[in-house]
PDB file of C-alpha atoms in Angstrom:
ATOM      1  CA  MET A   1      -1.968  -9.225 -11.861  1.00 42.00           C
ATOM      2  CA  SER A   2       0.718  -8.884  -9.318  1.00 44.00           C
ATOM      3  CA  GLN A   3       1.147  -5.600  -7.478  1.00 58.00           C
ATOM      4  CA  GLU A   4       4.684  -4.962  -8.707  1.00 83.00           C
ATOM      5  CA  TRP A   5       5.827  -5.127 -12.310  1.00 89.00           C
ATOM      6  CA  SER A   6       8.989  -6.979 -13.278  1.00 93.00           C
ATOM      7  CA  ALA A   7      10.223  -7.029 -16.842  1.00 95.00           C
ATOM      8  CA  ILE A   8       9.716 -10.378 -18.568  1.00 95.00           C
ATOM      9  CA  GLU A   9      12.825 -12.126 -19.831  1.00 95.00           C
ATOM     10  CA  ARG A  10      14.035 -15.486 -21.026  1.00 94.00           C
ATOM     11  CA  SER A  11      15.246 -17.637 -18.158  1.00 94.00           C
ATOM     12  CA  GLY A  12      17.317 -20.786 -17.893  1.00 95.00           C
ATOM     13  CA  VAL A  13      18.515 -23.176 -20.560  1.00 96.00           C
ATOM     14  CA  PRO A  14      16.301 -23.515 -23.650  1.00 95.00           C
ATOM     15  CA  ARG A  15      14.883 -26.997 -24.145  1.00 95.00           C
ATOM     16  CA  ILE A  16      15.585 -28.283 -27.651  1.00 94.00           C
ATOM     17  CA  GLU A  17      14.193 -31.545 -29.002  1.00 92.00           C
ATOM     18  CA  ASP A  18      15.017 -33.037 -32.391  1.00 89.00           C
ATOM     19  CA  VAL A  19      11.749 -33.800 -34.186  1.00 85.00           C
ATOM     20  CA  SER A  20      13.216 -34.452 -37.623  1.00 77.00           C
ATOM     21  CA  ALA A  21      12.492 -38.181 -37.186  1.00 71.00           C
ATOM     22  CA  SER A  22       8.785 -37.335 -37.482  1.00 68.00           C
ATOM     23  CA  PRO A  23       8.036 -37.474 -41.232  1.00 67.00           C
ATOM     24  CA  GLU A  24       4.917 -35.337 -40.867  1.00 69.00           C
ATOM     25  CA  LEU A  25       6.977 -32.465 -39.417  1.00 63.00           C
ATOM     26  CA  GLY A  26       9.715 -32.476 -42.027  1.00 66.00           C
ATOM     27  CA  GLU A  27      13.472 -32.551 -41.912  1.00 75.00           C
ATOM     28  CA  GLY A  28      15.724 -30.220 -39.946  1.00 83.00           C
ATOM     29  CA  LEU A  29      13.135 -29.139 -37.385  1.00 87.00           C
ATOM     30  CA  VAL A  30      13.543 -28.866 -33.641  1.00 89.00           C
ATOM     31  CA  ARG A  31      10.999 -28.162 -30.930  1.00 89.00           C
ATOM     32  CA  LEU A  32      12.178 -25.184 -28.913  1.00 91.00           C
ATOM     33  CA  VAL A  33      10.854 -24.404 -25.441  1.00 92.00           C
ATOM     34  CA  VAL A  34      12.089 -21.353 -23.567  1.00 92.00           C
ATOM     35  CA  LYS A  35      11.071 -20.301 -20.087  1.00 93.00           C
ATOM     36  CA  LEU A  36       9.887 -16.750 -19.518  1.00 92.00           C
ATOM     37  CA  TYR A  37      10.230 -15.194 -16.091  1.00 93.00           C
ATOM     38  CA  PRO A  38       8.168 -14.012 -14.389  1.00 92.00           C
ATOM     39  CA  ASP A  39       4.918 -15.361 -15.851  1.00 89.00           C
ATOM     40  CA  PRO A  40       3.817 -12.767 -18.397  1.00 90.00           C
ATOM     41  CA  PRO A  41       0.464 -10.995 -18.113  1.00 90.00           C
ATOM     42  CA  GLU A  42      -1.946 -11.670 -20.980  1.00 89.00           C
ATOM     43  CA  LYS A  43      -1.592  -8.180 -22.447  1.00 91.00           C
ATOM     44  CA  TRP A  44       2.204  -8.497 -22.454  1.00 92.00           C
ATOM     45  CA  SER A  45       1.894 -11.800 -24.330  1.00 89.00           C
ATOM     46  CA  GLU A  46      -0.205 -10.082 -27.006  1.00 90.00           C
ATOM     47  CA  ILE A  47       2.367  -7.302 -27.365  1.00 93.00           C
ATOM     48  CA  PHE A  48       5.193  -9.865 -27.455  1.00 92.00           C
ATOM     49  CA  ALA A  49       3.504 -11.848 -30.248  1.00 88.00           C
ATOM     50  CA  ASN A  50       3.103  -8.644 -32.246  1.00 89.00           C
ATOM     51  CA  GLU A  51       6.755  -7.667 -31.676  1.00 91.00           C
ATOM     52  CA  LEU A  52       7.936 -11.150 -32.627  1.00 87.00           C
ATOM     53  CA  SER A  53       5.907 -11.019 -35.852  1.00 84.00           C
ATOM     54  CA  THR A  54       7.816  -7.907 -36.926  1.00 84.00           C
ATOM     55  CA  LEU A  55      11.103  -9.835 -36.751  1.00 79.00           C
ATOM     56  CA  GLY A  56      10.315 -12.205 -39.636  1.00 72.00           C
ATOM     57  CA  ASP A  57       8.517 -15.414 -40.479  1.00 60.00           C
ATOM     58  CA  ASP A  58      11.150 -17.668 -38.947  1.00 58.00           C
ATOM     59  CA  ALA A  59      10.781 -15.916 -35.580  1.00 57.00           C
ATOM     60  CA  MET A  60       7.015 -16.073 -35.804  1.00 51.00           C
ATOM     61  CA  ASP A  61       7.165 -19.867 -36.183  1.00 57.00           C
ATOM     62  CA  ILE A  62       7.966 -20.047 -32.475  1.00 61.00           C
ATOM     63  CA  MET A  63       4.512 -18.632 -31.764  1.00 55.00           C
ATOM     64  CA  GLY A  64       2.963 -21.664 -33.481  1.00 54.00           C
ATOM     65  CA  SER A  65       2.369 -23.276 -30.108  1.00 55.00           C
ATOM     66  CA  GLY A  66       2.436 -19.941 -28.326  1.00 63.00           C
ATOM     67  CA  ILE A  67       2.995 -18.986 -24.728  1.00 68.00           C
ATOM     68  CA  LEU A  68       1.712 -21.586 -22.298  1.00 65.00           C
ATOM     69  CA  GLY A  69       2.036 -20.195 -18.810  1.00 69.00           C
ATOM     70  CA  ALA A  70       5.667 -19.174 -18.653  1.00 83.00           C
ATOM     71  CA  ASP A  71       6.813 -21.391 -21.535  1.00 87.00           C
ATOM     72  CA  LEU A  72       7.188 -20.180 -25.099  1.00 88.00           C
ATOM     73  CA  GLN A  73       7.328 -23.073 -27.506  1.00 87.00           C
ATOM     74  CA  GLY A  74       7.222 -23.917 -31.156  1.00 85.00           C
ATOM     75  CA  LEU A  75       8.890 -25.657 -34.063  1.00 86.00           C
ATOM     76  CA  ILE A  76      11.796 -23.983 -35.810  1.00 87.00           C
ATOM     77  CA  ARG A  77      14.444 -24.922 -38.319  1.00 87.00           C
ATOM     78  CA  ASP A  78      17.579 -26.219 -36.640  1.00 89.00           C
ATOM     79  CA  SER A  79      19.635 -23.724 -38.660  1.00 90.00           C
ATOM     80  CA  ASP A  80      17.589 -20.828 -37.198  1.00 90.00           C
ATOM     81  CA  LEU A  81      18.094 -21.741 -33.534  1.00 92.00           C
ATOM     82  CA  GLU A  82      20.542 -19.021 -32.450  1.00 94.00           C
ATOM     83  CA  ASP A  83      18.823 -16.358 -34.552  1.00 92.00           C
ATOM     84  CA  THR A  84      15.427 -17.309 -33.119  1.00 91.00           C
ATOM     85  CA  ILE A  85      16.714 -17.041 -29.543  1.00 93.00           C
ATOM     86  CA  ARG A  86      18.155 -13.598 -30.353  1.00 94.00           C
ATOM     87  CA  LYS A  87      14.810 -12.532 -31.848  1.00 92.00           C
ATOM     88  CA  ILE A  88      12.928 -13.799 -28.790  1.00 92.00           C
ATOM     89  CA  ASP A  89      15.167 -11.662 -26.577  1.00 95.00           C
ATOM     90  CA  GLU A  90      14.680  -8.628 -28.843  1.00 94.00           C
ATOM     91  CA  ALA A  91      10.904  -9.109 -28.907  1.00 93.00           C
ATOM     92  CA  ALA A  92      10.808  -9.482 -25.109  1.00 95.00           C
ATOM     93  CA  ASP A  93      12.767  -6.248 -24.656  1.00 97.00           C
ATOM     94  CA  ALA A  94      10.458  -4.409 -27.064  1.00 96.00           C
ATOM     95  CA  ALA A  95       7.349  -5.898 -25.423  1.00 96.00           C
ATOM     96  CA  ASN A  96       8.598  -4.805 -21.995  1.00 97.00           C
ATOM     97  CA  ALA A  97       9.121  -1.245 -23.244  1.00 97.00           C
ATOM     98  CA  ARG A  98       5.675  -1.088 -24.879  1.00 97.00           C
ATOM     99  CA  TYR A  99       3.967  -2.681 -21.868  1.00 96.00           C
ATOM    100  CA  GLU A 100       5.637  -0.201 -19.515  1.00 95.00           C
ATOM    101  CA  ALA A 101       4.725   2.765 -21.743  1.00 96.00           C
ATOM    102  CA  ASP A 102       1.232   1.786 -22.917  1.00 95.00           C
ATOM    103  CA  VAL A 103      -0.313  -0.644 -20.425  1.00 94.00           C
ATOM    104  CA  LEU A 104       1.350  -0.233 -17.048  1.00 94.00           C
ATOM    105  CA  PRO A 105       0.266   3.389 -16.451  1.00 92.00           C
ATOM    106  CA  GLU A 106      -3.396   2.366 -16.795  1.00 91.00           C
ATOM    107  CA  VAL A 107      -2.903  -0.682 -14.570  1.00 87.00           C
ATOM    108  CA  GLN A 108      -1.286   1.531 -11.922  1.00 87.00           C
ATOM    109  CA  ARG A 109      -4.005   4.186 -12.270  1.00 92.00           C
ATOM    110  CA  LYS A 110      -6.727   1.580 -11.689  1.00 89.00           C
ATOM    111  CA  ARG A 111      -4.877   0.129  -8.688  1.00 88.00           C
ATOM    112  CA  GLU A 112      -4.419   3.592  -7.169  1.00 90.00           C
ATOM    113  CA  ALA A 113      -8.124   4.348  -7.720  1.00 91.00           C
ATOM    114  CA  ARG A 114      -9.093   1.091  -5.947  1.00 93.00           C
ATOM    115  CA  GLU A 115      -6.745   1.888  -3.055  1.00 93.00           C
ATOM    116  CA  ALA A 116      -8.092   5.452  -2.792  1.00 91.00           C
ATOM    117  CA  ASP A 117     -11.672   4.161  -2.811  1.00 92.00           C
ATOM    118  CA  LYS A 118     -10.842   1.651  -0.078  1.00 94.00           C
ATOM    119  CA  ALA A 119      -9.157   4.346   2.036  1.00 93.00           C
ATOM    120  CA  SER A 120     -12.135   6.672   1.537  1.00 94.00           C
ATOM    121  CA  LYS A 121     -14.549   3.964   2.689  1.00 95.00           C
ATOM    122  CA  GLU A 122     -12.395   3.228   5.738  1.00 95.00           C
ATOM    123  CA  GLN A 123     -12.257   6.949   6.626  1.00 95.00           C
ATOM    124  CA  ARG A 124     -16.026   7.266   6.206  1.00 94.00           C
ATOM    125  CA  GLN A 125     -16.606   4.264   8.466  1.00 94.00           C
ATOM    126  CA  GLN A 126     -14.208   5.649  11.072  1.00 94.00           C
ATOM    127  CA  ALA A 127     -16.044   8.999  10.988  1.00 93.00           C
ATOM    128  CA  LEU A 128     -19.359   7.178  11.497  1.00 94.00           C
ATOM    129  CA  ASN A 129     -17.871   5.171  14.378  1.00 93.00           C
ATOM    130  CA  ASP A 130     -16.572   8.400  15.972  1.00 92.00           C
ATOM    131  CA  ARG A 131     -19.991  10.049  15.642  1.00 93.00           C
ATOM    132  CA  ALA A 132     -21.689   6.991  17.152  1.00 92.00           C
ATOM    133  CA  GLN A 133     -19.237   7.066  20.047  1.00 91.00           C
ATOM    134  CA  ALA A 134     -19.982  10.759  20.622  1.00 90.00           C
ATOM    135  CA  LEU A 135     -23.701   9.956  20.847  1.00 91.00           C
ATOM    136  CA  ALA A 136     -23.232   7.148  23.338  1.00 89.00           C
ATOM    137  CA  LYS A 137     -24.856   7.088  26.750  1.00 87.00           C
ATOM    138  CA  PRO A 138     -23.788   4.826  29.583  1.00 85.00           C
ATOM    139  CA  ASP A 139     -24.856   1.241  28.898  1.00 81.00           C
ATOM    140  CA  LYS A 140     -27.433   0.231  31.508  1.00 78.00           C
ATOM    141  CA  SER A 141     -28.299  -3.126  30.087  1.00 75.00           C
ATOM    142  CA  ILE A 142     -28.268  -6.132  32.348  1.00 69.00           C
ATOM    143  CA  ARG A 143     -25.048  -7.439  30.883  1.00 67.00           C
ATOM    144  CA  ALA A 144     -23.230  -4.146  31.455  1.00 59.00           C
ATOM    145  CA  SER A 145     -24.343  -3.915  35.107  1.00 60.00           C
ATOM    146  CA  ARG A 146     -23.710  -7.507  36.127  1.00 62.00           C
ATOM    147  CA  LYS A 147     -20.814  -8.102  38.399  1.00 62.00           C
ATOM    148  CA  TRP A 148     -19.489 -11.566  38.591  1.00 57.00           C
TER     149      TRP A 148
END
């Protein structure tokens, strides 16, 4: 997970492919691929799928193929194209809000705990180094006394 959170949103021009020529898929269907930016974390994708499912069966059809990396793709009815895009945007906004409220605080807490632990270990090592330095005696080894 990246260090800084950025809300996930639809990006660029949706890719739309007519698949109605495929008899097994049926008439009036298109394959829709939309780019999400930045790449969504796994937990966000779960929240997004749940939010999208609340917006109706036609919106949920887009999750048929799911989120692959930063691409959301699926088959939808041609007549539902604009409505599906609107529902994707709504679901993304809702998923961002839920992720920020429910998931992000725990992610940040864990990161802060790791950073605090690292700082504590560095301080402890520095204190040990300082103590060792205070206990030092002049180095009388052969290497220290050689003059070249």
